PDB file of C-alpha atoms in Angstrom:
ATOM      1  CA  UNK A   1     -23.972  24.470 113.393  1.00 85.00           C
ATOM      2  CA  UNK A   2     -20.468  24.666 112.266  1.00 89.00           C
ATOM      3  CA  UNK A   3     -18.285  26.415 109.255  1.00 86.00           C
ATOM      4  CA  UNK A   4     -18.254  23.187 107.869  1.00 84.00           C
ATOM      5  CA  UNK A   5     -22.199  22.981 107.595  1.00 91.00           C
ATOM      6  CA  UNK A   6     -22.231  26.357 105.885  1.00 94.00           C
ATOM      7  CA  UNK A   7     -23.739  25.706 102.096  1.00 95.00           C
ATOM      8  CA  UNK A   8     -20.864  27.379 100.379  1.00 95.00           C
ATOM      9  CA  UNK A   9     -22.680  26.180  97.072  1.00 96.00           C
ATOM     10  CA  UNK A  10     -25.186  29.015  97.637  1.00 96.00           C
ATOM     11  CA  UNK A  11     -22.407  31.582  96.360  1.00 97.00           C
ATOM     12  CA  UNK A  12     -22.371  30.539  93.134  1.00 97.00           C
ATOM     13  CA  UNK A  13     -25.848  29.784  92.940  1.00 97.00           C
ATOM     14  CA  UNK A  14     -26.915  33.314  93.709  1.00 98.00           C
ATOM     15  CA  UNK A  15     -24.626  34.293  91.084  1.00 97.00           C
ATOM     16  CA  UNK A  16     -26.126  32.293  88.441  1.00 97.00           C
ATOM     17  CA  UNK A  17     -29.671  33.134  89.451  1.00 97.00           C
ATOM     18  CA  UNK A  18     -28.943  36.919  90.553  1.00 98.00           C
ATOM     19  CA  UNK A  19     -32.238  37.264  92.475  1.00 98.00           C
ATOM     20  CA  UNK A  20     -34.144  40.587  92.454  1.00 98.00           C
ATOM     21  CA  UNK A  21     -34.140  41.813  96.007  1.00 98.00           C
ATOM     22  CA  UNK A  22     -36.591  44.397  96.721  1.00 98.00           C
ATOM     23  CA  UNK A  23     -35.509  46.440  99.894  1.00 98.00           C
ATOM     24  CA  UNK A  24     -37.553  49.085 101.568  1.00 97.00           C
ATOM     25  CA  UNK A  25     -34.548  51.112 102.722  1.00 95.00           C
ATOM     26  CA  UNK A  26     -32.772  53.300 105.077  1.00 95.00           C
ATOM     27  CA  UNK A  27     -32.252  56.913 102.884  1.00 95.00           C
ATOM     28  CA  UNK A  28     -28.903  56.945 104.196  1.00 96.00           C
ATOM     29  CA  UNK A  29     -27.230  54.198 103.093  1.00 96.00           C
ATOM     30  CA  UNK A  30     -29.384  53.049  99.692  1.00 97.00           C
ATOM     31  CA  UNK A  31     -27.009  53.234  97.806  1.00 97.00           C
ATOM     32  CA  UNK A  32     -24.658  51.392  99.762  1.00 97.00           C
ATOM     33  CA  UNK A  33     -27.048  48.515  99.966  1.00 98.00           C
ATOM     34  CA  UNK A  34     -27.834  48.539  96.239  1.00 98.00           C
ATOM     35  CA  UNK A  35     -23.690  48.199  95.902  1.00 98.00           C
ATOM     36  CA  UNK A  36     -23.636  45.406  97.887  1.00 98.00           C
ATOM     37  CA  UNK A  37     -26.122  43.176  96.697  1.00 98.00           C
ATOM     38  CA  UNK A  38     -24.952  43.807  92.852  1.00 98.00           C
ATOM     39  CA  UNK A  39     -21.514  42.832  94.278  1.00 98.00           C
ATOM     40  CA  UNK A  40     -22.919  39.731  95.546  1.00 97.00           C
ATOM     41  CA  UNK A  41     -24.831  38.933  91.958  1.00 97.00           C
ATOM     42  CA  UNK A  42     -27.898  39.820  93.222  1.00 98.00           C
ATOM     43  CA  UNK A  43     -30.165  42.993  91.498  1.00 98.00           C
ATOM     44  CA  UNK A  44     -31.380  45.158  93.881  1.00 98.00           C
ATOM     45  CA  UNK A  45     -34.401  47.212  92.984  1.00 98.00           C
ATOM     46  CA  UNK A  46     -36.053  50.347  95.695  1.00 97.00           C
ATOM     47  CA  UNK A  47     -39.283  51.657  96.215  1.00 95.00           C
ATOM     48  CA  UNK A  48     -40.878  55.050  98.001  1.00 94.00           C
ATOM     49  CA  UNK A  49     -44.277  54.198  96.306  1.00 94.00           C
ATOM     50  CA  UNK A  50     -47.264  52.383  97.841  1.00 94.00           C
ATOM     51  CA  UNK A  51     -48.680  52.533  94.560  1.00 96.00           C
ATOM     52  CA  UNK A  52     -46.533  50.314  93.193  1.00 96.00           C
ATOM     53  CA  UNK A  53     -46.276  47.747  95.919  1.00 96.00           C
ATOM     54  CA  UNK A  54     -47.563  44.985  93.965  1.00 96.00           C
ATOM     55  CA  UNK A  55     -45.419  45.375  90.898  1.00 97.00           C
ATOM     56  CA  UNK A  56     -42.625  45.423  93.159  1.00 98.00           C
ATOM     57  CA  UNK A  57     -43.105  42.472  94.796  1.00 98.00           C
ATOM     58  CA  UNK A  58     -43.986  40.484  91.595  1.00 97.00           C
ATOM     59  CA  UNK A  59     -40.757  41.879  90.317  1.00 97.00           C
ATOM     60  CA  UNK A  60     -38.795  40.679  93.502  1.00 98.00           C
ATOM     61  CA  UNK A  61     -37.260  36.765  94.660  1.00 98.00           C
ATOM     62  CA  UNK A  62     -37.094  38.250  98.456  1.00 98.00           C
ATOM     63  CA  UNK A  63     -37.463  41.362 100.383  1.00 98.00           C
ATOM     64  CA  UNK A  64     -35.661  43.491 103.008  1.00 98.00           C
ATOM     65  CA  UNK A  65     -38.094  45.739 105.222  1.00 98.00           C
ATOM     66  CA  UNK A  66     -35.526  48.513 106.969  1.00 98.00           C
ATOM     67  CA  UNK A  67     -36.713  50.580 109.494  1.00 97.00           C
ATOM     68  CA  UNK A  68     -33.708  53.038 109.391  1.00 96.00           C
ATOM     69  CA  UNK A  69     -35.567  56.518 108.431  1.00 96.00           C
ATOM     70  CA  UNK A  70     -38.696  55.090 109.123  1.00 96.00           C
ATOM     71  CA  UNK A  71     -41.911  57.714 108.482  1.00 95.00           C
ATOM     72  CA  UNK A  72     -45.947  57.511 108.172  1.00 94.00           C
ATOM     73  CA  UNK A  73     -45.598  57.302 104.328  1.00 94.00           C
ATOM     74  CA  UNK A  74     -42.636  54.279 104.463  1.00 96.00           C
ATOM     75  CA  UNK A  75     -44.908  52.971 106.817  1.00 97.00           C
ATOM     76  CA  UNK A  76     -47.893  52.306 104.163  1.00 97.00           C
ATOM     77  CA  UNK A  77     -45.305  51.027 101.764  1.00 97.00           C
ATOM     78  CA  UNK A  78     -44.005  48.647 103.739  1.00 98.00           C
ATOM     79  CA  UNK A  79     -47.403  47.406 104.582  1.00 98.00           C
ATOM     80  CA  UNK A  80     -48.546  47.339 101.530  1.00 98.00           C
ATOM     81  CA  UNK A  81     -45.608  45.224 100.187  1.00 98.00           C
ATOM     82  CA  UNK A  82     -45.964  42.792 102.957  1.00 98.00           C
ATOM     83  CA  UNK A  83     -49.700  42.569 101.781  1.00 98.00           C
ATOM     84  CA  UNK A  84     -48.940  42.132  98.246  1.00 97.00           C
ATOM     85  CA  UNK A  85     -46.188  39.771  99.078  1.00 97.00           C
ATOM     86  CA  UNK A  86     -48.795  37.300 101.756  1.00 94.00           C
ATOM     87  CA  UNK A  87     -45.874  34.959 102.399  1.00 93.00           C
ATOM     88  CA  UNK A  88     -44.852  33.760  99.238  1.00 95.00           C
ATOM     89  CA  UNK A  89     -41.218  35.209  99.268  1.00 97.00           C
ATOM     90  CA  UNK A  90     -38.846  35.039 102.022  1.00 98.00           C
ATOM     91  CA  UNK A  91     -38.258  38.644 104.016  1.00 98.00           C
ATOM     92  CA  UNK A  92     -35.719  40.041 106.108  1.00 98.00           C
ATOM     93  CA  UNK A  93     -36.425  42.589 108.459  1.00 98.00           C
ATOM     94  CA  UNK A  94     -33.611  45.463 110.128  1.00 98.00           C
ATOM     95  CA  UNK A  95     -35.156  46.851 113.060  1.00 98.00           C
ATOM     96  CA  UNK A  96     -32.658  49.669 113.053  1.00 97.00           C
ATOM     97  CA  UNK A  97     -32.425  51.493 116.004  1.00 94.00           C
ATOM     98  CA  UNK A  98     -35.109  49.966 118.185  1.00 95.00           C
ATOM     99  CA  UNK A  99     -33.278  49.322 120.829  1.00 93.00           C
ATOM    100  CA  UNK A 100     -32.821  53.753 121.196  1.00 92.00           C
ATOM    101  CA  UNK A 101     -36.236  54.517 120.016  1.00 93.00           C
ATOM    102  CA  UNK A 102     -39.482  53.562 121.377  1.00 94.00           C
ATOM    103  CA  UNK A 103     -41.269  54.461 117.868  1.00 96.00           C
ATOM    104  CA  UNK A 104     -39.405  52.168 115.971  1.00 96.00           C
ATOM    105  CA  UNK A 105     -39.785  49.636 118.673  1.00 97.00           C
ATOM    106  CA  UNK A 106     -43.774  49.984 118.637  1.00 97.00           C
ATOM    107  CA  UNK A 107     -43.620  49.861 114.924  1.00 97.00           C
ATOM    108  CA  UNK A 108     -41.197  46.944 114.757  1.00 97.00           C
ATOM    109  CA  UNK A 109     -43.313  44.658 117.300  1.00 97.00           C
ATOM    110  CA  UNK A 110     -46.730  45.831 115.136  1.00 97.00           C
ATOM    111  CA  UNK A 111     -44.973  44.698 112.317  1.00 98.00           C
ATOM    112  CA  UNK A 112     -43.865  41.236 113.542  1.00 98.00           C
ATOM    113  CA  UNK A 113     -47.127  40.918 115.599  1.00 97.00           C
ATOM    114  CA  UNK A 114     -49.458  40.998 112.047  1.00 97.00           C
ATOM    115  CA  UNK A 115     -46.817  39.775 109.684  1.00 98.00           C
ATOM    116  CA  UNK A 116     -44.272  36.987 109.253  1.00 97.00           C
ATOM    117  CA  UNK A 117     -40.720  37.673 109.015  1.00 98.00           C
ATOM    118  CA  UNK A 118     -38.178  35.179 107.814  1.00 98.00           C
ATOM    119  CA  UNK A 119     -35.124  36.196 109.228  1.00 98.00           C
ATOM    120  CA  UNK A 120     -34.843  39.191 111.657  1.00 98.00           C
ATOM    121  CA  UNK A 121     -31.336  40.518 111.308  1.00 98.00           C
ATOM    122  CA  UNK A 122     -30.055  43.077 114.180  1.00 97.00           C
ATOM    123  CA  UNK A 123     -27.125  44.239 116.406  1.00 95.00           C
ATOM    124  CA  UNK A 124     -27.941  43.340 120.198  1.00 94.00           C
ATOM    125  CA  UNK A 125     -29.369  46.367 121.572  1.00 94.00           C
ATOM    126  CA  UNK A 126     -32.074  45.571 118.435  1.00 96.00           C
ATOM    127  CA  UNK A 127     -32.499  42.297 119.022  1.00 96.00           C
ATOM    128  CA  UNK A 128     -32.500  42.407 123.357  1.00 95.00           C
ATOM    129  CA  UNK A 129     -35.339  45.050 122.810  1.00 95.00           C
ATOM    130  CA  UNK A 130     -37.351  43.355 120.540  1.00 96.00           C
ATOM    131  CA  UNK A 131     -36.702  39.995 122.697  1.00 94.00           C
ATOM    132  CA  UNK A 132     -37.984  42.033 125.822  1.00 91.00           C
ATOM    133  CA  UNK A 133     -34.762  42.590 128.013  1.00 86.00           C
ATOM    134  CA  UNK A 134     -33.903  46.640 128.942  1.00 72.00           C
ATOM    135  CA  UNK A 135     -31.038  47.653 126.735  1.00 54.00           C
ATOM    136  CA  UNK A 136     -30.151  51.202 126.266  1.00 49.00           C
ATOM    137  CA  UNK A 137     -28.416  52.071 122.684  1.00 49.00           C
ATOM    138  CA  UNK A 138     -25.894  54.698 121.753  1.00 47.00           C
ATOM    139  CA  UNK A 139     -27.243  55.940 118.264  1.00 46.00           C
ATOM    140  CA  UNK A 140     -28.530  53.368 115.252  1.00 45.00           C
ATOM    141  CA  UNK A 141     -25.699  51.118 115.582  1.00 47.00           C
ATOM    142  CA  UNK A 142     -25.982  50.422 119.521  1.00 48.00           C
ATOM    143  CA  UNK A 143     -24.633  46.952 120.221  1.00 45.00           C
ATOM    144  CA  UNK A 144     -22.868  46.923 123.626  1.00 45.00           C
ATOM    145  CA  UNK A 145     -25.646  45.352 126.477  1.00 49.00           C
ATOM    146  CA  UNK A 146     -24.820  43.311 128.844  1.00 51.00           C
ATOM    147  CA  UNK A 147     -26.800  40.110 128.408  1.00 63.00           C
ATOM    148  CA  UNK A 148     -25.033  37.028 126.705  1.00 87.00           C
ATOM    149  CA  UNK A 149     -26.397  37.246 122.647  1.00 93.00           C
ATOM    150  CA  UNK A 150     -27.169  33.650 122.712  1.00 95.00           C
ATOM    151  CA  UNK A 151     -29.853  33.978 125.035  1.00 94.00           C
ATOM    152  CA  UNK A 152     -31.104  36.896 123.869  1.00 95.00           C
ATOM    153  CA  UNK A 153     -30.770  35.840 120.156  1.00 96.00           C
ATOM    154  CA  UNK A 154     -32.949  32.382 121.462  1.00 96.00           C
ATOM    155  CA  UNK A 155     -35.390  34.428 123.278  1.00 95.00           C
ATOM    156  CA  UNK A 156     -36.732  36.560 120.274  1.00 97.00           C
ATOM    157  CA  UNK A 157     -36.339  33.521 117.917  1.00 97.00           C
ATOM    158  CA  UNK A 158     -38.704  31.898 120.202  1.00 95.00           C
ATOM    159  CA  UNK A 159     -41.070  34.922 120.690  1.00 95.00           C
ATOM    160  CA  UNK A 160     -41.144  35.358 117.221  1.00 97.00           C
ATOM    161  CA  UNK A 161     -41.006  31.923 115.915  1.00 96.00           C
ATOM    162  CA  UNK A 162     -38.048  33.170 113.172  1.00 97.00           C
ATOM    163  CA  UNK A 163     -34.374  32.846 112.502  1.00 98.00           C
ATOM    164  CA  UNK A 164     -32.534  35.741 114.269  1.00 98.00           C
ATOM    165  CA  UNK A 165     -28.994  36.939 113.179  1.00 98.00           C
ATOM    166  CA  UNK A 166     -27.251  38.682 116.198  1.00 97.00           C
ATOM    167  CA  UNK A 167     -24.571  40.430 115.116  1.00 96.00           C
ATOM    168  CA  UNK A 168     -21.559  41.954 117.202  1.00 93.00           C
ATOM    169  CA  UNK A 169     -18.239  40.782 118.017  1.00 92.00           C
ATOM    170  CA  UNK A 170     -19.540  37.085 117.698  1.00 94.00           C
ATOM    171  CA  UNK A 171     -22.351  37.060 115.402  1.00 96.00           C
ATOM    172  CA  UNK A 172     -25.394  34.591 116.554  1.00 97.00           C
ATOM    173  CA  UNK A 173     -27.525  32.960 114.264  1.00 98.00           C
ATOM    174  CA  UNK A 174     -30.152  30.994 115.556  1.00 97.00           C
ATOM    175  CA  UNK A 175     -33.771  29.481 114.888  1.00 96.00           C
ATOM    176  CA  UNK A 176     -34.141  28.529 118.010  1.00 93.00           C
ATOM    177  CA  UNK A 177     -32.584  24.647 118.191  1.00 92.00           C
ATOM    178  CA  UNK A 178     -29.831  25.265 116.328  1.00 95.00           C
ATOM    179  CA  UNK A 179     -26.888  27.995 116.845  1.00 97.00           C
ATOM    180  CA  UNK A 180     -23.904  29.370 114.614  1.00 97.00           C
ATOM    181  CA  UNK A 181     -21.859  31.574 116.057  1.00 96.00           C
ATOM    182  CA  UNK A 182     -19.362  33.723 113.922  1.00 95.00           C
ATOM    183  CA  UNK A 183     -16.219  34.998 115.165  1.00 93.00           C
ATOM    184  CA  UNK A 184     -14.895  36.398 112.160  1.00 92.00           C
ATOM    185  CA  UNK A 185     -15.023  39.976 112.277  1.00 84.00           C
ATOM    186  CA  UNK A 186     -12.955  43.527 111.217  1.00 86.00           C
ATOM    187  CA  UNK A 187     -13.326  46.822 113.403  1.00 90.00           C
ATOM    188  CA  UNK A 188     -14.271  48.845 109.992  1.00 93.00           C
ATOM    189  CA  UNK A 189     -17.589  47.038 109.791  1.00 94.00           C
ATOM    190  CA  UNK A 190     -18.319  48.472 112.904  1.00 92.00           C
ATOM    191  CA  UNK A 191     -17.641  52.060 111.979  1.00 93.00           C
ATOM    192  CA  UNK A 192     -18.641  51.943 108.227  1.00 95.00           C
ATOM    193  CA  UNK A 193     -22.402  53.285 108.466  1.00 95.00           C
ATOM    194  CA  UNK A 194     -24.732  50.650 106.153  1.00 96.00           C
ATOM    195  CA  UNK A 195     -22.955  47.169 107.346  1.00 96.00           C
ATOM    196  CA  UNK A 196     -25.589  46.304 108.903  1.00 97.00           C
ATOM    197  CA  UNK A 197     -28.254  47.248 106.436  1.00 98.00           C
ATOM    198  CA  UNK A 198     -25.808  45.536 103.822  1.00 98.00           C
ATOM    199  CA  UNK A 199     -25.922  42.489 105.787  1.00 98.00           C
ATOM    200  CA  UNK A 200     -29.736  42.498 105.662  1.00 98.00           C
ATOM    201  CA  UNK A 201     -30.551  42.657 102.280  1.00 98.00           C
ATOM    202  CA  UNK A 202     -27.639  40.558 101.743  1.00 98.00           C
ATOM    203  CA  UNK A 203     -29.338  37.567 103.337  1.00 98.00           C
ATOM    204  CA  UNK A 204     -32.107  37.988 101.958  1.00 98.00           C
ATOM    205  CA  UNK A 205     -30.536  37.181  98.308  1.00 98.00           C
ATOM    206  CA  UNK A 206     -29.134  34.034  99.717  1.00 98.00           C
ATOM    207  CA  UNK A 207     -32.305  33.025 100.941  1.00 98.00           C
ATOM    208  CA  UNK A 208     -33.649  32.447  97.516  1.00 98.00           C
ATOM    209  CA  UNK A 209     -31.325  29.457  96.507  1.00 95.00           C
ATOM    210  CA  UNK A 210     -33.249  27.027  98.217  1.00 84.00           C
ATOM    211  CA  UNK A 211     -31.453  26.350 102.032  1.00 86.00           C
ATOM    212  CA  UNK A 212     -32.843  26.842 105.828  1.00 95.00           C
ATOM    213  CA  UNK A 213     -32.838  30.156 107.005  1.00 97.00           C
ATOM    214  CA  UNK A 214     -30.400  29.260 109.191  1.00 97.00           C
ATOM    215  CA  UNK A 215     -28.004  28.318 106.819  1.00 97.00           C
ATOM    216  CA  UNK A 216     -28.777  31.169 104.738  1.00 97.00           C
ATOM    217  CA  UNK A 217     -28.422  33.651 107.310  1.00 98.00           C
ATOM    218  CA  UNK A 218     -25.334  31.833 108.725  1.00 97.00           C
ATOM    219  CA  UNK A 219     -23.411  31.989 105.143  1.00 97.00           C
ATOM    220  CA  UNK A 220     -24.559  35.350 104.905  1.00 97.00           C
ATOM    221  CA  UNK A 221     -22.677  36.589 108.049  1.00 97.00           C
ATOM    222  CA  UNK A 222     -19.555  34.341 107.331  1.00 97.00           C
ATOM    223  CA  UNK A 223     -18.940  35.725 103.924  1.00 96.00           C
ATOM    224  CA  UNK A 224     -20.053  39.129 105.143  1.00 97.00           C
ATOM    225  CA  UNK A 225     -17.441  39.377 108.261  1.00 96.00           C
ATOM    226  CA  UNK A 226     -14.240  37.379 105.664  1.00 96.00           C
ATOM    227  CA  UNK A 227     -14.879  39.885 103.068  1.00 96.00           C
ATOM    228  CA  UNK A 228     -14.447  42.607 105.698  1.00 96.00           C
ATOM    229  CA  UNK A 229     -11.540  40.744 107.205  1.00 95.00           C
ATOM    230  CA  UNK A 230      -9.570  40.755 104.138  1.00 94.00           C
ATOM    231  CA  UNK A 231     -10.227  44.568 102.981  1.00 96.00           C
ATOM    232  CA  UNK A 232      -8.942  45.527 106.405  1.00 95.00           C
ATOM    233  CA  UNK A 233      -5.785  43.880 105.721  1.00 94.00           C
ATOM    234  CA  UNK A 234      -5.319  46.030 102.372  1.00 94.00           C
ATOM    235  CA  UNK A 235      -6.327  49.438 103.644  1.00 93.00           C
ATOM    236  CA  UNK A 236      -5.186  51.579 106.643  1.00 88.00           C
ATOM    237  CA  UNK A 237      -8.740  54.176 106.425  1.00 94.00           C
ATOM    238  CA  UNK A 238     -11.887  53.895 105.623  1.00 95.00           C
ATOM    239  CA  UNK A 239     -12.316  55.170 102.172  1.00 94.00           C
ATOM    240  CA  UNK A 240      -9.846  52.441 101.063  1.00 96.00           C
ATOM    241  CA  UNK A 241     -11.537  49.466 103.021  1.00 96.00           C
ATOM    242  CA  UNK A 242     -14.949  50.327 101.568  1.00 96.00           C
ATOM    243  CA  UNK A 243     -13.105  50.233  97.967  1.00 97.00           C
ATOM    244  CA  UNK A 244     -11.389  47.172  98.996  1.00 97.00           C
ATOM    245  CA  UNK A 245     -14.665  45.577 100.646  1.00 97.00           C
ATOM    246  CA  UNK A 246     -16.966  46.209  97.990  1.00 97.00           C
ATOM    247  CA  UNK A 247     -14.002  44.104  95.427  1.00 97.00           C
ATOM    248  CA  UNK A 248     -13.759  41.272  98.024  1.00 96.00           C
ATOM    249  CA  UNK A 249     -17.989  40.966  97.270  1.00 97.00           C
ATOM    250  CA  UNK A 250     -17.922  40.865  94.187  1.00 97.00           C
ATOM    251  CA  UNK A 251     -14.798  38.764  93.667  1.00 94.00           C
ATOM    252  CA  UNK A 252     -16.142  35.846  96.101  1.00 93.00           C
ATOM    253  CA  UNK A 253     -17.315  32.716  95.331  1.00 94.00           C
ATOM    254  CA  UNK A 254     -18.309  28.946  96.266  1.00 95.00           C
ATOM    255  CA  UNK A 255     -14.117  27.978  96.300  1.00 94.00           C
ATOM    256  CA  UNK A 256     -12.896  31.245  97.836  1.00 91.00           C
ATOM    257  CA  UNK A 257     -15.262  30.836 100.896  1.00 93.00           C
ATOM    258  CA  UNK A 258     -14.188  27.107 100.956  1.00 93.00           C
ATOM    259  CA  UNK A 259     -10.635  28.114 100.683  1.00 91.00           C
ATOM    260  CA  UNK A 260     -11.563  31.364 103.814  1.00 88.00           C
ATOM    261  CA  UNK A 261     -12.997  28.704 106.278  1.00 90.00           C
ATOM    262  CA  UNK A 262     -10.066  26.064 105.146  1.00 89.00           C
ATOM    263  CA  UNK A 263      -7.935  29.034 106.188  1.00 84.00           C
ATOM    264  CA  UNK A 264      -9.744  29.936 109.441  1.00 82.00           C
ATOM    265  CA  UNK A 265      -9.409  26.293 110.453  1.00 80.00           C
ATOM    266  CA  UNK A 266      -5.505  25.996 110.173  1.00 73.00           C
ATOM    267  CA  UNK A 267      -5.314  29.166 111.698  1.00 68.00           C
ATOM    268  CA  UNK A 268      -7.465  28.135 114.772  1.00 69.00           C
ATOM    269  CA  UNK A 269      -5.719  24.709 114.886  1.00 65.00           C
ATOM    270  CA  UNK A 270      -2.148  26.433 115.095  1.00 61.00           C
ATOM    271  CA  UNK A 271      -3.165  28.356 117.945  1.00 58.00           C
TER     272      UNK A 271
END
């Protein structure tokens, strides 16, 4: 899969539907998440309640399952949404930090062992330990490991009979046949704590408007990774680029990615 294949139509149509996306999130960066989906036209709505489970997930067009502060009580939520849910809406899951943790690890293979997951988006320490393959992390954003991310992306794909989004350096998204890979990237997306659990609910809004998962998940990481790009180029520190990120979001649409990968393309033709 190319940029060229990428459904840049999906931009616009999120827009004009703004799906609900009901993510079951990581405490620390909520409120980042719930900035970046609204930035992206989609509504975000959060829940701590098993109670409510149900409502929720009538409420929602997809669902993000984070495992980032992960507890007993989360635990029973998330299970209980996935029960309420039974398939019917597409769901994303971070498996933050399993690739450092064996808790999250157990719970993360439980999880995908007794329910299905439409996308599983992680860095590749998350994504090699769910696949099976020894990786040691370095906190909840661990990502250096020294197996290639294709194979590891295609492994867990194939374990887990999903679409897996691999991101580091070169994002890999993959359902097993086919492969985008995604160069684009900016070093504050690696430092700014929440990319990653952006990302994740972030795809799961574009997977309402009606494409593959792959396709989905591969605009997702494009737009994701340009938006980043181009705040990096307006801001020398972080406090800026998050300003300037969060206005490249919610400024985007169907032409400006056209016009991005147009761009990309001269640029990688000139060199």
């Amino acid at each position: 899969m190319e940029n060229a294949d990428l459904p840049c139509r999906l931009v616009d149509q999120v827009r004009r539907k703004n799906p609900v996306v009901l993510t079951i999130a990581n405490d620390v960066t909520a409120d980042k998440v719930a900035d970046g989906l609204s930035a992206c036209g989609a509504s975000p709505i959060m829940s701590k309640a098993p109670e409510e489970a149900a409502e929720m997930v009538n409420l929602a067009d997809a669902i993000t399952i984070n495992l980032g502060t992960i507890n007993q009580t989360q635990l029973s939520l998330i299970r209980a949404v996935l029960d309420a849910n039974a398939g019917r809406r597409p769901v994303v899951l971070d498996p933050v930090a399993v690739g450092s943790v064996d808790y999250r690890l157990k719970i993360a293979k439980q999880l995908l062992d007794d329910y299905y997951f439409t996308v599983i988006r992680g860095n590749a320490s998350e994504i090699a330990a769910l696949a099976g393959y020894d990786s040691a992390g370095h906190g909840i954003d661990a990502g250096a490991q020294q197996t290639a991310p294709v194979p590891v992306a295609k492994q867990c794909t194939q374990h887990y009979h999903t679409c897996v989004c691999l991101t580091g350096p070169t994002d890999v998204v993959t359902d097993g046949q086919d492969i985008f890979l995604n160069a684009t990237g900016a070093a504050m997306l690696t430092v700014n704590v929440g990319s990653g659990d952006m990302l994740s609910s972030i795809t799961a809004a574009y997977l309402t408007v009606g494409d593959t998962p792959i396709a989905s998940s591969a605009l997702a990481a494009k737009l994701f990774s340009l938006a980043g790009a181009n705040a990096a180029q307006q801001a020398a520190g972080l406090g800026r680029w998050q300003a300037c990120f969060f206005d490249e979001l919610s400024q985007l649409d169907s032409q400006w990615l056209t016009d991005q990968l147009a761009n990309e393309r001269d640029d990688n033709d000139d060199k």
